[in-house]
């Protein structure tokens, strides 16, 4: 009796594995990726909202998507800050902080995230990771420029850029691990 149960369980298990794997939808890959990232809710929210118009997604696709989303936000931020914030910003300290952040966001958008995306194309995930970390540090430095200010106009964006970069890095880690495993054979 017991043996039969065990046998049946094993049989179900063996039958289920391939079918589960083949029906792994985008959503469950997304879930799996985000569960291992340090910001689960931001991860699922961000990726789920952009995934629909894409036909095929894999781990690399999600990494690229995250980079594109954070780059879009950082680019718009840079534009807004360049256009309006400086004039609207009061006080010398605040103005100086904004000017520093423009330089930092320029680096984030036009150097680090651009090169991260280029490296994605070349499957050079080590470089992607380095660039993504560099971008997140620049956002942190920008935030620190407002340390002594009463208002922190870029607080939400700086946090968003940092968190999304961390999410991207955690996705890229999976790719690095995957590469490591396949090259071991
Ligand atoms: C970037 O994202 C942050 C956090 O969601 C948001 O507050 C900010 O408005 C966004 N910036 C742009 C330019 O969309």
Short mmCIF file of C-alpha atoms and ligand atoms in Angstrom, two decimals:
data_model
loop_
_atom_site.label_atom_id
_atom_site.label_comp_id
_atom_site.label_asym_id
_atom_site.label_seq_id
_atom_site.Cartn_x
_atom_site.Cartn_y
_atom_site.Cartn_z
CA UNK A 1 0.00 0.00 0.00
CA UNK A 2 2.68 2.43 1.07
CA UNK A 3 4.90 1.36 -1.79
CA UNK A 4 2.13 2.03 -4.28
CA UNK A 5 1.66 5.53 -2.93
CA UNK A 6 5.34 6.24 -3.23
CA UNK A 7 5.37 4.83 -6.72
CA UNK A 8 2.39 6.95 -7.72
CA UNK A 9 3.93 10.07 -6.26
CA UNK A 10 7.14 9.44 -8.14
CA UNK A 11 5.25 8.82 -11.34
CA UNK A 12 3.31 12.07 -11.00
CA UNK A 13 6.52 13.85 -10.22
CA UNK A 14 8.25 12.51 -13.30
CA UNK A 15 5.29 13.25 -15.53
CA UNK A 16 4.77 16.71 -14.08
CA UNK A 17 8.30 18.05 -14.41
CA UNK A 18 8.48 18.32 -18.19
CA UNK A 19 4.95 19.65 -18.54
CA UNK A 20 5.53 22.23 -15.84
CA UNK A 21 8.73 23.31 -17.51
CA UNK A 22 7.16 23.64 -20.90
CA UNK A 23 4.27 25.70 -19.60
CA UNK A 24 6.46 28.00 -17.52
CA UNK A 25 4.87 31.25 -18.57
CA UNK A 26 6.44 34.68 -18.63
CA UNK A 27 4.76 35.43 -15.38
CA UNK A 28 6.33 32.58 -13.52
CA UNK A 29 9.80 33.34 -14.84
CA UNK A 30 9.22 36.91 -13.74
CA UNK A 31 8.06 35.69 -10.33
CA UNK A 32 11.10 33.50 -10.03
CA UNK A 33 13.47 36.31 -10.97
CA UNK A 34 11.84 38.85 -8.70
CA UNK A 35 11.64 36.53 -5.72
CA UNK A 36 15.43 36.36 -5.80
CA UNK A 37 15.85 40.10 -6.16
CA UNK A 38 16.18 42.43 -3.17
CA UNK A 39 13.11 44.48 -4.12
CA UNK A 40 10.37 42.02 -4.92
CA UNK A 41 7.45 44.43 -5.32
CA UNK A 42 9.30 47.02 -7.33
CA UNK A 43 10.66 44.22 -9.48
CA UNK A 44 7.29 42.63 -10.30
CA UNK A 45 5.55 45.97 -10.70
CA UNK A 46 8.18 47.35 -13.03
CA UNK A 47 8.66 44.29 -15.18
CA UNK A 48 5.02 43.21 -15.34
CA UNK A 49 3.90 46.56 -16.67
CA UNK A 50 6.36 46.41 -19.56
CA UNK A 51 6.27 42.76 -20.44
CA UNK A 52 2.94 42.52 -22.26
CA UNK A 53 3.96 43.83 -25.65
CA UNK A 54 6.94 41.53 -25.77
CA UNK A 55 6.52 38.14 -27.32
CA UNK A 56 9.39 36.18 -25.89
CA UNK A 57 11.14 36.71 -22.61
CA UNK A 58 14.06 35.01 -21.01
CA UNK A 59 16.37 36.01 -18.18
CA UNK A 60 18.55 38.13 -20.47
CA UNK A 61 15.38 39.77 -21.81
CA UNK A 62 14.35 40.75 -18.31
CA UNK A 63 17.80 42.16 -17.59
CA UNK A 64 17.66 44.25 -20.76
CA UNK A 65 14.14 45.40 -19.98
CA UNK A 66 15.15 46.54 -16.49
CA UNK A 67 18.10 48.47 -17.92
CA UNK A 68 15.90 50.12 -20.53
CA UNK A 69 13.32 51.13 -17.93
CA UNK A 70 15.85 52.66 -15.57
CA UNK A 71 17.61 54.37 -18.47
CA UNK A 72 14.34 55.91 -19.65
CA UNK A 73 13.63 57.29 -16.17
CA UNK A 74 17.17 58.61 -15.75
CA UNK A 75 17.16 60.21 -19.22
CA UNK A 76 13.88 62.03 -18.54
CA UNK A 77 15.16 63.08 -15.13
CA UNK A 78 18.29 64.50 -16.71
CA UNK A 79 16.18 66.41 -19.25
CA UNK A 80 13.85 67.82 -16.61
CA UNK A 81 16.67 68.84 -14.33
CA UNK A 82 18.56 70.52 -17.15
CA UNK A 83 15.48 72.38 -18.36
CA UNK A 84 13.74 73.53 -15.25
CA UNK A 85 15.05 72.58 -11.90
CA UNK A 86 18.14 74.75 -11.89
CA UNK A 87 16.14 77.95 -12.33
CA UNK A 88 13.51 76.84 -9.85
CA UNK A 89 16.05 75.77 -7.31
CA UNK A 90 16.70 78.23 -4.51
CA UNK A 91 19.94 78.74 -2.73
CA UNK A 92 23.51 78.34 -3.76
CA UNK A 93 23.98 74.95 -2.08
CA UNK A 94 20.92 73.52 -3.75
CA UNK A 95 21.95 74.92 -7.13
CA UNK A 96 25.39 73.42 -6.78
CA UNK A 97 23.91 70.06 -5.81
CA UNK A 98 21.66 70.14 -8.88
CA UNK A 99 24.59 70.97 -11.12
CA UNK A 100 26.54 68.05 -9.68
CA UNK A 101 23.58 65.76 -10.21
CA UNK A 102 23.32 66.81 -13.84
CA UNK A 103 26.91 65.66 -14.33
CA UNK A 104 26.22 62.46 -12.42
CA UNK A 105 23.04 61.67 -14.36
CA UNK A 106 24.86 62.39 -17.56
CA UNK A 107 27.29 59.65 -16.58
CA UNK A 108 24.47 57.33 -15.53
CA UNK A 109 22.61 57.71 -18.82
CA UNK A 110 25.32 58.29 -21.40
CA UNK A 111 28.12 56.18 -20.01
CA UNK A 112 27.12 53.54 -17.50
CA UNK A 113 23.67 52.45 -18.64
CA UNK A 114 24.54 52.86 -22.30
CA UNK A 115 27.60 50.67 -21.87
CA UNK A 116 25.64 48.20 -19.77
CA UNK A 117 23.16 47.81 -22.62
CA UNK A 118 25.99 47.49 -25.15
CA UNK A 119 27.61 44.81 -23.02
CA UNK A 120 24.26 42.96 -22.88
CA UNK A 121 24.42 42.66 -26.67
CA UNK A 122 27.87 41.09 -26.34
CA UNK A 123 26.80 38.76 -23.53
CA UNK A 124 29.51 40.39 -21.41
CA UNK A 125 27.59 40.17 -18.16
CA UNK A 126 30.57 41.04 -15.98
CA UNK A 127 30.76 44.45 -17.60
CA UNK A 128 26.99 44.83 -17.32
CA UNK A 129 27.24 44.24 -13.60
CA UNK A 130 30.10 46.70 -13.18
CA UNK A 131 28.27 49.39 -15.10
CA UNK A 132 25.04 48.87 -13.26
CA UNK A 133 26.81 49.16 -9.91
CA UNK A 134 28.58 52.29 -11.11
CA UNK A 135 25.22 53.80 -12.09
CA UNK A 136 23.70 53.04 -8.71
CA UNK A 137 26.66 54.62 -6.93
CA UNK A 138 26.30 57.79 -9.02
CA UNK A 139 22.65 58.05 -7.96
CA UNK A 140 23.72 57.62 -4.34
CA UNK A 141 26.35 60.34 -4.70
CA UNK A 142 23.71 62.63 -6.21
CA UNK A 143 21.44 62.05 -3.23
CA UNK A 144 24.28 62.77 -0.81
CA UNK A 145 24.74 66.19 -2.43
CA UNK A 146 21.43 67.19 -0.80
CA UNK A 147 22.46 65.92 2.62
CA UNK A 148 22.29 69.38 4.19
CA UNK A 149 19.32 70.64 2.17
CA UNK A 150 15.83 70.91 3.54
CA UNK A 151 14.36 69.70 0.27
CA UNK A 152 15.59 66.64 -1.59
CA UNK A 153 14.06 67.05 -5.03
CA UNK A 154 15.63 63.94 -6.55
CA UNK A 155 15.07 61.64 -3.60
CA UNK A 156 12.45 59.38 -5.23
CA UNK A 157 14.33 59.17 -8.49
CA UNK A 158 17.67 58.48 -6.86
CA UNK A 159 16.16 55.69 -4.81
CA UNK A 160 14.34 54.31 -7.86
CA UNK A 161 17.53 54.29 -9.95
CA UNK A 162 19.48 52.63 -7.15
CA UNK A 163 16.85 49.97 -6.55
CA UNK A 164 16.33 49.16 -10.21
CA UNK A 165 20.08 48.92 -10.70
CA UNK A 166 20.23 46.45 -7.82
CA UNK A 167 17.42 44.45 -9.41
CA UNK A 168 19.26 44.47 -12.75
CA UNK A 169 22.45 43.33 -11.01
CA UNK A 170 20.64 40.45 -9.36
CA UNK A 171 19.20 39.35 -12.71
CA UNK A 172 22.63 39.60 -14.32
CA UNK A 173 24.03 37.49 -11.49
CA UNK A 174 21.73 34.70 -12.60
CA UNK A 175 23.12 34.99 -16.13
CA UNK A 176 26.69 34.91 -14.83
CA UNK A 177 25.91 31.84 -12.77
CA UNK A 178 24.28 30.19 -15.78
CA UNK A 179 27.34 30.93 -17.94
CA UNK A 180 29.60 29.63 -15.24
CA UNK A 181 27.66 26.39 -15.02
CA UNK A 182 27.53 25.79 -18.77
CA UNK A 183 31.22 26.59 -19.27
CA UNK A 184 32.08 24.06 -16.58
CA UNK A 185 30.97 21.25 -18.87
C1 LIG B 1 11.46 58.22 -12.16
O1 LIG B 1 10.94 57.35 -11.18
C2 LIG B 1 10.63 57.96 -9.94
C3 LIG B 1 10.19 56.86 -8.99
O2 LIG B 1 9.10 56.15 -9.47
C4 LIG B 1 9.57 59.00 -10.14
O3 LIG B 1 9.28 59.64 -8.92
C5 LIG B 1 10.04 60.01 -11.16
O4 LIG B 1 9.01 60.93 -11.43
C6 LIG B 1 10.46 59.32 -12.44
N1 LIG B 1 11.05 60.32 -13.31
C7 LIG B 1 10.58 60.54 -14.53
C8 LIG B 1 11.23 61.66 -15.26
O5 LIG B 1 9.69 59.88 -15.03
#
